[in-house]
Amino acid sequence: RITRQVHELADEFGIGPAHRGEARRIAPAVRPVPAAAPEPGPTQLTLL
């Protein structure tokens, strides 16, 4: 019972067991696509 729960949670979080001689499998994080930057507003330039 506990083993099944552990495997279900591992699948849910994308974590897998480490195999002999390999690193533990961790699913890459899903990054949200950044929204487009807003257009810059009016600016005032000063000549020195």
PDB file of C-alpha atoms in Angstrom:
ATOM      1  CA  ARG A   1       0.000   0.000   0.000  1.00  0.00           C
ATOM      2  CA  ILE A   2       2.623   2.529   1.001  1.00  0.00           C
ATOM      3  CA  THR A   3       4.764   1.684  -2.019  1.00  0.00           C
ATOM      4  CA  ARG A   4       1.842   2.345  -4.375  1.00  0.00           C
ATOM      5  CA  GLN A   5       1.177   5.709  -2.699  1.00  0.00           C
ATOM      6  CA  VAL A   6       4.843   6.631  -2.988  1.00  0.00           C
ATOM      7  CA  HIS A   7       4.890   5.736  -6.685  1.00  0.00           C
ATOM      8  CA  GLU A   8       1.690   7.715  -7.326  1.00  0.00           C
ATOM      9  CA  LEU A   9       3.153  10.791  -5.624  1.00  0.00           C
ATOM     10  CA  ALA A  10       6.418  10.372  -7.531  1.00  0.00           C
ATOM     11  CA  ASP A  11       4.506  10.256 -10.822  1.00  0.00           C
ATOM     12  CA  GLU A  12       2.456  13.301  -9.811  1.00  0.00           C
ATOM     13  CA  PHE A  13       5.556  15.359  -9.035  1.00  0.00           C
ATOM     14  CA  GLY A  14       7.650  13.940 -11.887  1.00  0.00           C
ATOM     15  CA  ILE A  15      10.239  12.325  -9.632  1.00  0.00           C
ATOM     16  CA  GLY A  16      11.581   8.931 -10.578  1.00  0.00           C
ATOM     17  CA  PRO A  17      13.846   6.437  -8.865  1.00  0.00           C
ATOM     18  CA  ALA A  18      17.581   6.553  -9.411  1.00  0.00           C
ATOM     19  CA  HIS A  19      18.907   3.645 -11.443  1.00  0.00           C
ATOM     20  CA  ARG A  20      22.250   2.065 -10.779  1.00  0.00           C
ATOM     21  CA  GLY A  21      24.976   4.458 -11.951  1.00  0.00           C
ATOM     22  CA  GLU A  22      22.537   7.185 -13.024  1.00  0.00           C
ATOM     23  CA  ALA A  23      21.333  10.416 -11.500  1.00  0.00           C
ATOM     24  CA  ARG A  24      17.829  10.652 -10.100  1.00  0.00           C
ATOM     25  CA  ARG A  25      15.231  11.621 -12.709  1.00  0.00           C
ATOM     26  CA  ILE A  26      13.566  14.929 -11.937  1.00  0.00           C
ATOM     27  CA  ALA A  27      11.121  16.386 -14.440  1.00  0.00           C
ATOM     28  CA  PRO A  28      12.037  19.878 -15.665  1.00  0.00           C
ATOM     29  CA  ALA A  29       9.970  22.653 -14.167  1.00  0.00           C
ATOM     30  CA  VAL A  30       7.284  24.071 -16.412  1.00  0.00           C
ATOM     31  CA  ARG A  31       7.940  27.766 -16.808  1.00  0.00           C
ATOM     32  CA  PRO A  32       5.093  30.053 -17.797  1.00  0.00           C
ATOM     33  CA  VAL A  33       5.615  32.032 -20.975  1.00  0.00           C
ATOM     34  CA  PRO A  34       6.437  35.624 -19.971  1.00  0.00           C
ATOM     35  CA  ALA A  35       3.983  38.257 -21.109  1.00  0.00           C
ATOM     36  CA  ALA A  36       5.167  40.785 -23.676  1.00  0.00           C
ATOM     37  CA  ALA A  37       6.743  43.861 -22.132  1.00  0.00           C
ATOM     38  CA  PRO A  38       4.509  46.930 -22.260  1.00  0.00           C
ATOM     39  CA  GLU A  39       5.457  49.657 -24.693  1.00  0.00           C
ATOM     40  CA  PRO A  40       7.572  52.355 -23.030  1.00  0.00           C
ATOM     41  CA  GLY A  41       5.774  55.558 -22.185  1.00  0.00           C
ATOM     42  CA  PRO A  42       6.809  59.037 -23.307  1.00  0.00           C
ATOM     43  CA  THR A  43      10.232  60.178 -22.124  1.00  0.00           C
ATOM     44  CA  GLN A  44      11.958  63.527 -21.881  1.00  0.00           C
ATOM     45  CA  LEU A  45      15.587  63.812 -22.918  1.00  0.00           C
ATOM     46  CA  THR A  46      17.902  66.513 -21.650  1.00  0.00           C
ATOM     47  CA  LEU A  47      21.034  67.517 -23.548  1.00  0.00           C
ATOM     48  CA  LEU A  48      23.977  68.337 -21.337  1.00  0.00           C
TER      49      LEU A  48
END
